[in-house]
Amino acid sequence: MVNNSYYSQDLHGPYELHDVGNLELEEGGTIRNCNLAYATFGTLNAAKDNAILVPTWYSGTNKIIEQVLIGKGRGLDPDKYFIIVVNQIGNGLSSSPPNTPAPGGMANFPHVRIGDDVRAQHKLLTEKIGLSSLALVVGGSMGAQQTYEWAVRYSDFVKRAAPIAGTAKNTEHDFVFTETLSEAITSDPGFNGGKYGSSADVAAGLKRHAKLWTVMGWSTDFFREGRHKALGFDSMQAFVDTFMTGYFAPMDPNDLLAMAWKWQRGDVSRNTGDDLASALGRIKAKTYVMPISHDMFFPPSDCEVEQRLIPGSQFRPMKSICGHVGLFGVDPELLAQVDANLNELLAAPGT
Amino acid sequence: MVNNSYYSQDLHGPYELHDVGNLELEEGGTIRNCNLAYATFGTLNAAKDNAILVPTWYSGTNKIIEQVLIGKGRGLDPDKYFIIVVNQIGNGLSSSPPNTPAPGGMANFPHVRIGDDVRAQHKLLTEKIGLSSLALVVGGSMGAQQTYEWAVRYSDFVKRAAPIAGTAKNTEHDFVFTETLSEAITSDPGFNGGKYGSSADVAAGLKRHAKLWTVMGWSTDFFREGRHKALGFDSMQAFVDTFMTGYFAPMDPNDLLAMAWKWQRGDVSRNTGDDLASALGRIKAKTYVMPISHDMFFPPSDCEVEQRLIPGSQFRPMKSICGHVGLFGVDPELLAQVDANLNELLAAPGT
């Protein structure tokens, strides 16, 4: 196991751990005593019908979800709802390469799929928390992948779904983009086949990875309008070096790679013999598909094609020149659009 | 010097070489006996007023320009015009890292700027070919950068200008993207600080570079609509491995880096103390600004901001889901739009 103080209660807590037991993986292999790290906000009501699940995105934890999406008066209001944020497997808090004992940890950590996460989360919600339905599943990016998987796989369990800035079946384009992220890391000699001593050994690769996020994560309009400077950086160089590189630098490379592998292969049609229309046709949740206008990972046009396959769903594109990384919460106008959509969706009858 | 059969008359000829003498560079240093490789099509008329200059884009040579843009009945018709395609410095045919003798070649090749190219081209056109004006300068991508530089620097010489899919001042966003291209190459241990034996030593880096071109060069719509498969590749993997990687693999890494460095820093406002409006205000050429709708390097919105600063210019966006790499010529509908614009521009009175 590798000790990395980034993944700690100090920085990301409070969160709890729940052992869902041995998790048999879709790709083969098992995570023994698979732990899910989760944080809850608000109180479950007597009818147990006010629970909301929020799975995490690539590199994110329950903490950024809390900071960006949850709050009194917000769409995800802990005064009204019981909100459960579950960290995805491989994100450094739940079972992940560096916190898994040898011989299954680090470079030997097995390939995990979105479906594995969702089955593990289902165990947590049913066995530990005692739920039999969710008022809403909402998530951004890889959180949207998990949202779609939930809505397809447990179609009676999920009353409403709000996939934000993500797809049900990852595109070929996004697959190759994500591969460039992974290769930015693995091409660093310091990565050493996953057997590095600390993230600092892979600093050059992590910086290249951060530059790719800079290029694809925001938008050309964001930079033309000087929004990076409005965030307090006096140059593009400072924005890349301080903000983007600084954000990813402390993270564990094997964690990022585990999540990237999963991200590349998100695909609900695995439930229906590669028939995407059939998979999305299973969804019973009232669904709002919520892409971000300037998102270069999951552009609205890719999301709309899927939305049309979901019975009774609505296409709710949101506008932000922050692009995909608008998810980080730097654009208040985007957050207002998220809240407005979630308020409307939560007010609508579920299924 | 490194022998690379890719840069040969067999593959890219016929072209001629002209020695413009010692070229003093804006960044300091000199290219001794700087050679420009160029190819001509058609005949210069007696009035010498039918000459068209086409500078090359990143990685391109006179050959792809000929294949994509020149032809009987096309906008660039050799039956009507005398067309001069000049290879940019660093592209492998003109003076470049591998064809420059020690000690100035390979990793020691000096930094060249767009302005250096344009001054060298001006020497070729005036001293060797005997021109005192150009009916049109037209180029795509880095060819657009050179087109803008020509129109600003030699404003009386250039009667018409058609910058396609490029900007007059490179954006901060595009600067970082281009840096990821360069770093894909330089991070390969086989690159060895520029002292590799052959391009094959840098195959892994060149492949990563090709993947970045795949992600940013085309568009998400291109792949969603399966246009890569329509080009004859049965999978994304085959498209990346065969087409994109195959295209760049034989090229010289130091050549690509020399061009990328130049690309990052294209900026006509260097002529006017960083005042872009003042620089573009100098343009006398009748100018059509011709971005490509799905271009992620130089999106129409970035190009339109510049177009508004050019007196009497027109904004002529073209539609193609091929994005920036539409320049490669795979979309006949894009080429038809290029031709229509050039025909109209050439029919209009020059300045």
XYZ file of C-alpha atoms in Angstrom:
702
model
C 0.000 0.000 0.000
C 1.125 3.532 -0.732
C 0.517 6.251 1.785
C -0.806 9.414 0.172
C -2.031 12.078 2.553
C -4.224 13.540 -0.185
C -6.731 10.751 0.367
C -7.604 11.477 3.954
C -10.421 12.460 6.269
C -8.583 15.754 6.747
C -8.962 16.734 3.125
C -12.066 14.849 2.065
C -13.924 13.965 5.218
C -16.050 13.357 6.940
C -16.826 10.155 5.126
C -17.625 6.648 6.242
C -16.438 3.314 4.921
C -18.698 0.371 4.258
C -17.410 -3.052 3.343
C -19.721 -4.545 0.729
C -17.873 -7.842 0.826
C -16.029 -9.471 -2.011
C -16.946 -7.782 -5.264
C -16.817 -10.051 -8.295
C -15.873 -7.922 -11.265
C -17.316 -7.937 -14.758
C -13.847 -8.223 -16.259
C -12.997 -11.105 -13.950
C -11.207 -11.047 -10.642
C -12.424 -9.895 -7.274
C -11.911 -6.955 -4.978
C -11.789 -8.559 -1.545
C -13.691 -6.675 1.130
C -14.494 -3.897 -1.255
C -14.891 -0.657 0.632
C -17.116 2.150 -0.465
C -16.409 5.541 1.053
C -19.539 7.637 1.319
C -20.821 10.797 2.919
C -24.420 11.635 3.737
C -26.248 14.908 4.135
C -29.714 15.447 5.554
C -32.072 12.888 7.037
C -33.911 9.930 5.584
C -37.633 10.426 6.113
C -39.976 7.809 7.528
C -41.321 6.885 4.099
C -37.731 6.468 2.904
C -38.636 8.254 -0.284
C -36.367 11.274 -0.097
C -33.014 9.613 -0.819
C -30.746 10.974 -3.526
C -27.614 9.211 -4.741
C -24.699 11.172 -6.174
C -21.829 9.109 -7.612
C -18.489 10.842 -8.216
C -16.653 11.918 -11.342
C -13.075 11.247 -12.477
C -10.637 12.484 -9.820
C -13.448 13.790 -7.650
C -14.496 12.736 -4.166
C -17.506 13.335 -1.968
C -15.901 16.621 -0.914
C -16.064 18.400 -4.275
C -19.598 17.087 -4.815
C -20.570 18.616 -1.488
C -18.888 21.912 -2.327
C -20.317 22.198 -5.825
C -23.795 20.700 -5.664
C -25.129 20.415 -2.143
C -26.505 23.173 0.033
C -29.480 24.751 1.733
C -31.693 26.274 -0.937
C -29.847 24.392 -3.675
C -31.302 21.636 -5.869
C -29.690 19.108 -3.546
C -30.960 20.552 -0.294
C -30.099 18.564 2.841
C -33.088 20.140 4.599
C -35.351 18.249 2.226
C -33.405 15.255 1.067
C -31.195 12.495 2.348
C -28.219 12.775 0.033
C -25.677 9.975 -0.256
C -22.459 10.738 -2.102
C -20.611 7.532 -2.933
C -16.995 7.646 -4.039
C -16.346 5.534 -7.092
C -14.049 2.555 -6.819
C -10.510 3.622 -7.697
C -10.916 7.238 -6.621
C -8.557 6.889 -3.675
C -11.151 6.819 -0.882
C -13.160 3.753 -1.839
C -11.176 0.592 -2.632
C -8.391 1.775 -4.909
C -4.944 0.773 -6.132
C -2.939 2.451 -3.348
C -5.188 1.458 -0.436
C -5.545 -2.187 -1.443
C -3.083 -4.595 0.164
C -0.638 -6.575 -1.940
C -0.886 -8.546 -4.101
C -4.044 -6.890 -5.453
C -3.054 -3.238 -5.112
C -1.258 -0.628 -7.169
C -0.383 -1.895 -10.658
C -2.154 -5.176 -9.888
C -5.473 -3.546 -9.076
C -8.037 -5.183 -11.328
C -10.023 -3.490 -14.082
C -13.288 -2.138 -12.703
C -16.304 -1.188 -14.781
C -19.123 1.251 -14.186
C -21.418 -1.731 -13.663
C -19.219 -2.976 -10.815
C -19.522 0.366 -9.069
C -23.260 0.427 -9.475
C -23.721 -3.111 -8.129
C -21.529 -2.247 -5.135
C -23.498 0.946 -4.524
C -26.748 -1.031 -4.727
C -25.466 -3.268 -1.948
C -24.562 -0.256 0.168
C -27.955 1.355 -0.319
C -30.027 -1.774 0.228
C -28.018 -3.699 2.820
C -26.496 -0.919 4.873
C -28.869 2.010 4.483
C -32.044 0.025 3.908
C -33.380 1.761 0.842
C -35.705 0.256 -1.722
C -35.846 3.261 -4.017
C -34.079 6.468 -4.889
C -35.914 9.728 -5.510
C -33.046 10.743 -7.785
C -29.671 9.654 -9.060
C -27.624 12.590 -10.278
C -24.005 12.783 -11.314
C -21.634 14.581 -13.636
C -19.224 13.044 -16.146
C -18.339 9.575 -14.809
C -21.120 10.289 -12.320
C -23.450 10.528 -15.323
C -22.143 7.190 -16.578
C -23.056 5.688 -13.207
C -26.410 7.471 -13.251
C -27.278 5.922 -16.599
C -26.120 2.512 -15.427
C -28.329 2.795 -12.337
C -31.358 3.839 -14.377
C -30.916 0.950 -16.824
C -29.867 -1.774 -14.388
C -32.195 -0.948 -11.514
C -34.995 0.626 -13.456
C -37.637 0.184 -10.725
C -35.348 1.479 -8.000
C -34.572 4.825 -9.633
C -37.491 7.273 -9.748
C -35.636 10.152 -11.382
C -32.290 10.475 -13.132
C -30.169 13.489 -14.029
C -27.052 12.610 -15.990
C -24.996 15.806 -16.276
C -22.237 16.209 -18.868
C -21.853 12.533 -19.607
C -23.044 9.727 -21.838
C -24.641 6.314 -21.427
C -22.251 4.780 -23.942
C -18.882 6.422 -24.251
C -18.029 7.650 -27.738
C -15.081 6.490 -29.789
C -13.804 10.058 -29.793
C -13.879 10.321 -26.036
C -12.248 6.894 -25.729
C -9.197 8.133 -27.627
C -9.103 11.385 -25.673
C -9.095 9.451 -22.416
C -6.328 7.263 -23.790
C -4.192 10.384 -24.267
C -4.781 11.181 -20.582
C -3.641 7.733 -19.515
C -0.649 7.720 -21.816
C 0.469 11.127 -20.539
C 0.952 9.334 -17.215
C 2.200 5.917 -18.301
C 4.783 7.431 -20.684
C 6.587 9.055 -17.768
C 9.619 6.894 -16.916
C 8.887 7.706 -13.261
C 5.615 5.808 -13.576
C 7.694 2.657 -13.833
C 4.862 0.364 -14.828
C 2.811 1.517 -11.841
C 5.536 0.785 -9.307
C 6.434 4.377 -8.417
C 7.211 5.412 -4.861
C 4.961 8.474 -4.769
C 2.984 10.767 -7.054
C 5.985 13.102 -7.136
C 7.879 10.476 -9.141
C 5.288 10.913 -11.880
C 5.138 14.716 -11.688
C 6.043 15.241 -15.366
C 3.377 12.826 -16.549
C 0.787 14.303 -14.224
C 1.614 17.751 -15.572
C 1.117 16.594 -19.168
C -2.169 15.053 -18.028
C -3.146 18.415 -16.511
C -2.337 20.221 -19.777
C -4.623 17.891 -21.692
C -7.360 18.699 -19.189
C -6.634 22.373 -19.771
C -7.031 22.004 -23.530
C -10.118 19.788 -23.629
C -11.671 20.458 -20.232
C -12.501 24.125 -20.691
C -13.259 25.793 -24.012
C -11.657 28.153 -26.478
C -14.269 30.765 -25.532
C -13.363 30.451 -21.863
C -9.789 31.454 -22.577
C -10.613 34.057 -25.234
C -12.826 35.814 -22.712
C -10.055 35.723 -20.146
C -12.041 33.712 -17.636
C -8.869 31.968 -16.441
C -7.521 35.370 -15.483
C -10.807 36.272 -13.815
C -10.192 33.231 -11.606
C -7.094 34.983 -10.295
C -4.255 33.777 -12.518
C -2.254 36.427 -14.297
C -1.272 34.243 -17.244
C -2.092 31.018 -19.019
C 1.189 29.642 -17.731
C 0.170 30.342 -14.144
C -3.251 28.828 -14.766
C -1.679 25.622 -16.116
C 1.099 25.422 -13.546
C -0.761 26.471 -10.437
C -4.408 25.647 -10.922
C -4.549 22.696 -13.307
C -1.251 21.016 -12.455
C -1.678 21.809 -8.788
C -5.086 20.196 -8.806
C -3.982 16.855 -10.195
C -0.395 16.671 -8.880
C -1.158 15.136 -5.463
C -3.450 12.461 -6.893
C -2.350 8.884 -7.258
C -1.454 7.905 -10.845
C -2.780 4.354 -10.504
C -6.059 5.761 -9.186
C -6.380 8.072 -12.177
C -5.588 5.200 -14.530
C -8.140 2.908 -12.891
C -10.807 5.577 -13.307
C -9.742 6.418 -16.868
C -9.941 2.764 -17.915
C -13.461 2.600 -16.486
C -14.451 5.923 -18.056
C -13.341 4.793 -21.506
C -15.621 1.772 -21.361
C -18.784 3.181 -19.828
C -21.586 1.536 -21.785
C -25.098 0.651 -20.627
C -25.641 -1.461 -23.736
C -23.536 -4.148 -22.066
C -26.809 -4.968 -20.284
C -28.604 -5.663 -23.564
C -26.171 -7.351 -25.927
C -24.779 -4.098 -27.303
C -28.213 -2.738 -28.149
C -28.134 0.836 -26.883
C -31.711 1.636 -27.848
C -32.913 -1.398 -25.956
C -30.856 -0.498 -22.869
C -32.017 3.115 -22.761
C -35.541 1.938 -23.511
C -35.512 0.115 -20.180
C -35.241 3.334 -18.218
C -38.337 4.065 -16.174
C -36.926 7.020 -14.251
C -38.098 10.472 -15.184
C -34.873 11.590 -16.853
C -33.398 14.991 -17.629
C -30.330 14.787 -19.875
C -28.206 17.788 -18.941
C -25.137 18.390 -21.109
C -23.027 21.551 -20.978
C -22.933 23.665 -24.136
C -19.152 23.931 -24.499
C -18.284 20.426 -23.298
C -15.625 18.894 -25.562
C -15.718 15.506 -23.813
C -19.464 14.955 -23.995
C -20.883 17.572 -26.357
C -24.637 18.158 -26.321
C -24.982 16.612 -29.789
C -23.654 13.293 -28.488
C -25.945 13.458 -25.454
C -29.034 14.346 -27.452
C -28.732 11.219 -29.599
C -29.018 9.162 -26.422
C -31.744 11.290 -24.866
C -34.034 10.529 -27.785
C -33.844 6.852 -26.866
C -35.049 7.344 -23.286
C -38.832 7.135 -22.832
C -40.373 10.339 -21.505
C -37.018 12.023 -21.050
C -36.213 15.672 -21.591
C -33.168 17.275 -23.157
C -31.999 20.051 -20.889
C -28.770 21.541 -22.275
C -27.093 24.076 -20.031
C -24.962 26.968 -21.162
C -21.443 27.553 -19.898
C -18.218 28.526 -21.613
C -16.455 26.665 -18.818
C -17.160 23.498 -20.789
C -16.805 20.149 -19.064
C -14.861 21.572 -16.152
C -17.855 23.740 -15.368
C -18.515 20.746 -13.101
C -15.768 22.059 -10.820
C -18.183 24.798 -9.817
C -16.428 27.934 -11.027
C -19.441 29.195 -13.023
C -22.313 30.279 -10.756
C -24.621 30.608 -13.769
C -24.092 26.961 -14.614
C -24.841 25.942 -11.032
C -28.048 27.984 -11.164
C -29.076 26.034 -14.266
C -28.259 22.742 -12.552
C -30.347 23.730 -9.546
C -33.291 24.917 -11.659
C -33.345 21.647 -13.565
C -33.043 19.520 -10.435
C -35.761 21.490 -8.657
C -38.089 20.963 -11.577
C -37.210 17.291 -11.896
C -37.647 16.661 -8.174
C -41.001 18.445 -8.218
C -42.207 16.241 -11.075
C -43.830 12.914 -10.282
C -41.288 10.117 -10.295
C -42.073 6.761 -11.810
C 22.379 15.572 -41.195
C 19.832 12.789 -40.989
C 18.738 10.984 -44.097
C 14.972 10.524 -44.225
C 13.574 9.246 -47.499
C 10.186 10.756 -46.655
C 11.502 14.189 -47.621
C 12.326 13.460 -51.230
C 11.504 14.443 -54.775
C 10.014 10.959 -55.156
C 7.348 11.606 -52.559
C 6.928 15.369 -52.685
C 8.356 16.496 -56.007
C 8.744 18.010 -58.352
C 9.958 20.985 -56.354
C 12.842 23.383 -56.775
C 15.220 24.804 -54.223
C 16.191 28.446 -54.008
C 18.885 29.739 -51.725
C 17.756 33.066 -50.289
C 21.118 33.615 -48.617
C 21.760 33.914 -44.934
C 18.494 34.452 -43.096
C 18.800 36.486 -39.924
C 16.143 35.288 -37.527
C 13.838 37.311 -35.319
C 14.793 35.227 -32.308
C 18.493 35.699 -33.073
C 20.816 33.449 -34.989
C 21.069 32.817 -38.689
C 20.162 30.073 -41.105
C 23.105 30.053 -43.506
C 22.164 29.664 -47.149
C 18.553 29.232 -46.263
C 16.847 27.114 -48.878
C 13.202 27.413 -49.769
C 11.669 24.472 -51.575
C 8.854 25.526 -53.861
C 6.692 24.209 -56.646
C 4.924 26.234 -59.299
C 1.825 25.560 -61.370
C 0.641 27.510 -64.409
C 2.311 30.442 -66.116
C 3.055 33.976 -65.027
C 1.330 36.370 -67.412
C 3.017 39.353 -69.051
C 1.474 41.806 -66.615
C 2.745 39.641 -63.765
C -0.559 40.109 -61.998
C -1.796 36.521 -61.826
C 0.555 35.162 -59.171
C -0.829 33.327 -56.151
C 1.242 32.322 -53.158
C 0.310 29.303 -51.046
C 2.413 28.725 -47.915
C 2.220 25.314 -46.232
C 0.670 24.104 -43.009
C 2.145 22.070 -40.148
C 3.534 18.786 -41.479
C 2.405 19.584 -45.026
C 4.476 20.092 -48.145
C 3.797 21.450 -51.616
C 2.483 18.019 -52.554
C -0.574 17.949 -50.286
C -1.350 21.556 -51.235
C -1.304 20.511 -54.873
C -3.495 17.488 -54.199
C -6.038 19.327 -52.068
C -6.306 22.820 -53.504
C -4.936 23.089 -57.046
C -6.561 21.927 -60.253
C -8.199 22.828 -63.507
C -11.618 24.287 -62.766
C -10.729 24.719 -59.078
C -10.333 28.016 -57.257
C -6.586 27.694 -57.726
C -6.634 26.956 -61.457
C -3.227 26.674 -63.134
C -4.853 27.530 -66.457
C -5.539 31.001 -65.093
C -2.993 31.605 -62.379
C 0.675 31.220 -61.666
C 0.606 29.406 -58.351
C 3.681 29.221 -56.154
C 3.588 26.806 -53.240
C 6.404 27.524 -50.806
C 7.323 24.992 -48.159
C 7.723 26.553 -44.746
C 11.111 26.497 -43.079
C 11.376 23.416 -40.896
C 8.981 21.281 -42.930
C 11.707 18.930 -44.144
C 12.002 20.214 -47.732
C 13.000 23.814 -47.110
C 15.872 24.384 -44.658
C 15.059 22.166 -41.702
C 16.680 20.468 -38.744
C 17.626 17.209 -40.513
C 18.854 18.754 -43.779
C 20.974 21.463 -42.178
C 24.658 20.610 -41.676
C 26.206 20.507 -38.217
C 26.536 22.427 -36.037
C 23.232 24.170 -36.888
C 21.053 21.167 -37.642
C 18.850 18.779 -35.710
C 18.493 19.766 -32.051
C 20.603 22.869 -32.711
C 18.323 24.204 -35.440
C 17.377 27.717 -34.378
C 13.898 28.938 -33.495
C 12.143 30.256 -36.589
C 9.117 32.521 -36.570
C 6.345 33.071 -39.072
C 7.894 36.452 -39.856
C 11.162 34.771 -40.832
C 9.344 32.561 -43.306
C 7.492 35.469 -44.803
C 10.649 37.566 -45.238
C 12.395 34.621 -46.887
C 9.406 34.046 -49.170
C 9.431 37.742 -50.094
C 13.044 37.364 -51.192
C 12.161 34.333 -53.295
C 9.250 36.090 -54.974
C 11.012 39.388 -55.630
C 14.592 38.317 -56.304
C 14.134 34.972 -57.987
C 10.679 35.144 -59.585
C 10.561 38.883 -60.147
C 7.178 39.675 -58.686
C 6.087 43.011 -57.307
C 2.613 41.919 -56.233
C 0.505 38.884 -55.477
C -3.057 38.517 -56.702
C -3.716 36.323 -53.672
C -2.069 34.758 -50.680
C -4.019 31.768 -49.427
C -3.125 29.171 -46.844
C -4.622 26.895 -44.223
C -3.646 26.641 -40.562
C 0.029 27.696 -40.333
C -0.493 28.721 -43.959
C -3.134 31.133 -42.660
C -0.643 32.444 -40.099
C 1.761 33.174 -42.958
C -1.062 34.663 -45.021
C -1.899 37.117 -42.257
C 1.768 37.959 -41.774
C 2.126 38.654 -45.508
C -0.959 40.874 -45.557
C 0.226 42.889 -42.553
C 3.937 43.090 -43.351
C 3.720 43.616 -47.116
C 0.380 45.319 -47.277
C 0.920 46.857 -50.729
C 2.246 43.641 -52.217
C -0.770 41.491 -51.340
C -3.939 42.271 -53.305
C -6.131 39.590 -51.793
C -5.808 37.309 -48.777
C -7.619 34.146 -47.782
C -6.581 32.807 -44.396
C -8.276 29.417 -43.982
C -8.655 27.751 -40.586
C -6.066 29.839 -38.825
C -5.534 32.991 -36.811
C -3.415 36.132 -37.044
C -2.453 35.879 -33.381
C -2.410 32.418 -31.906
C -4.688 31.949 -28.912
C -3.541 30.931 -25.463
C -5.715 27.845 -25.752
C -4.103 26.768 -28.993
C -0.647 27.491 -27.559
C -1.212 24.923 -24.813
C -2.693 22.410 -27.237
C 0.376 22.694 -29.455
C 2.550 22.249 -26.395
C 0.860 18.901 -25.756
C 1.791 17.902 -29.317
C 5.431 18.815 -28.765
C 5.592 17.137 -25.385
C 4.112 13.941 -26.793
C 7.307 13.764 -28.859
C 9.901 15.137 -26.458
C 8.702 12.908 -23.598
C 9.669 9.804 -25.586
C 13.015 8.560 -24.249
C 13.863 7.674 -27.870
C 13.768 11.384 -28.710
C 16.927 11.746 -26.683
C 16.973 15.514 -26.630
C 16.674 15.632 -30.408
C 19.624 13.332 -31.016
C 17.706 10.275 -32.239
C 18.973 8.153 -35.098
C 15.744 8.003 -37.056
C 12.040 8.742 -36.720
C 11.514 5.090 -35.793
C 13.345 5.732 -32.514
C 10.556 8.161 -31.597
C 7.691 5.962 -32.829
C 5.893 5.910 -29.470
C 6.008 9.686 -29.147
C 4.906 10.170 -32.736
C 1.980 7.846 -32.091
C 0.895 9.837 -29.037
C 1.210 12.959 -31.181
C -1.030 11.308 -33.803
C -3.635 10.462 -31.152
C -3.795 14.095 -30.061
C -4.348 15.044 -33.689
C -7.124 12.452 -33.796
C -8.851 13.954 -30.769
C -8.546 17.642 -31.624
C -8.052 17.550 -35.391
C -11.414 16.114 -36.371
C -14.626 16.569 -34.389
C -16.937 14.582 -32.177
C -19.585 14.762 -34.918
C -17.157 13.310 -37.453
C -16.742 10.185 -35.364
C -20.362 9.943 -34.242
C -21.426 9.932 -37.860
C -18.896 7.209 -38.623
C -17.006 9.249 -41.174
C -13.752 7.573 -40.169
C -15.305 4.269 -41.181
C -16.570 5.803 -44.421
C -12.914 6.556 -45.155
C -12.288 2.819 -45.185
C -11.240 1.966 -41.632
C -13.258 -0.676 -39.869
C -12.623 0.643 -36.368
C -11.390 3.655 -34.457
C -8.301 1.635 -33.573
C -7.527 1.068 -37.252
C -8.145 4.729 -37.985
C -5.683 5.793 -35.287
C -3.083 3.138 -36.017
C -3.167 3.115 -39.785
C -4.339 6.504 -40.939
C -3.326 8.988 -38.266
C -0.210 7.259 -36.934
C 0.790 6.168 -40.416
C 0.549 9.729 -41.642
C 2.886 11.230 -39.073
C 5.197 8.265 -38.370
C 7.713 8.869 -41.196
C 8.065 12.574 -40.417
C 11.085 13.965 -38.647
C 10.457 14.795 -34.968
C 12.762 17.837 -34.978
C 10.925 19.141 -38.045
C 7.582 18.788 -36.303
C 8.947 20.511 -33.210
C 10.400 23.394 -35.231
C 7.021 23.943 -36.880
C 5.112 23.564 -33.609
C 7.294 26.157 -31.879
C 6.613 28.564 -34.739
C 2.879 27.742 -34.772
C 2.542 28.463 -31.070
C 3.935 31.958 -31.524
C 2.245 33.143 -34.714
C 1.350 36.758 -34.003
C 1.095 39.652 -36.454
C 0.956 42.120 -33.579
C 4.716 41.692 -33.258
C 4.802 44.204 -36.128
C 2.972 46.827 -34.098
C 4.146 46.615 -30.515
C 1.591 43.957 -29.510
C -1.333 45.989 -30.823
C -3.393 43.471 -32.773
C -6.004 45.965 -33.927
C -3.289 48.195 -35.299
C -1.597 45.296 -37.105
C -4.776 43.996 -38.695
C -5.770 47.570 -39.490
C -2.734 47.761 -41.777
C -4.116 45.127 -44.116
C -4.993 46.509 -47.540
C -5.687 43.172 -49.211
C -9.271 42.247 -49.900
C -9.577 39.585 -47.225
C -11.905 36.645 -46.729
C -11.545 35.031 -43.323
C -12.461 31.378 -43.835
C -12.658 29.245 -40.687
C -14.101 25.721 -40.592
C -17.218 25.222 -38.465
C -15.979 22.269 -36.376
C -12.349 23.388 -36.044
C -11.160 22.865 -32.459
C -7.751 24.502 -33.085
C -9.052 27.723 -34.612
C -12.800 27.863 -34.020
C -14.833 30.373 -36.038
C -15.493 32.440 -32.918
C -11.758 33.079 -32.482
C -11.391 33.932 -36.177
C -14.362 36.276 -36.244
C -12.901 38.454 -33.512
C -9.903 39.072 -35.763
C -11.930 39.478 -38.936
C -13.759 42.431 -37.413
C -10.419 44.238 -37.139
C -9.568 43.913 -40.852
C -10.804 46.801 -43.014
C -13.239 45.733 -45.729
C -12.874 42.044 -44.879
C -15.578 39.424 -44.983
C -16.257 36.547 -42.607
C -16.759 33.415 -44.638
C -17.174 30.441 -42.304
C -17.311 27.067 -44.015
C -19.151 24.017 -42.778
C -17.469 20.660 -42.267
C -17.665 18.082 -39.521
C -14.116 17.123 -40.501
C -12.983 20.064 -38.390
C -9.443 21.329 -38.780
C -8.264 18.246 -40.627
C -10.808 19.023 -43.318
C -7.704 20.718 -44.739
C -6.422 17.252 -45.633
C -9.025 17.196 -48.374
C -11.278 14.321 -47.313
C -14.493 16.383 -47.455
C -15.454 17.325 -51.029
C -18.149 19.667 -49.722
C -15.563 21.656 -47.821
C -13.357 21.903 -50.898
C -16.343 23.153 -52.883
C -16.823 25.912 -50.303
C -13.137 26.798 -50.462
C -13.314 27.020 -54.254
C -16.492 29.084 -54.238
C -14.966 31.580 -51.833
C -11.694 31.799 -53.729
C -13.484 32.229 -57.057
C -15.509 35.071 -55.631
C -12.499 36.662 -53.986
C -10.383 36.401 -57.127
C -13.212 37.904 -59.196
C -13.430 40.866 -56.829
C -11.204 43.871 -57.423
C -7.988 43.624 -55.442
C -6.529 46.609 -53.706
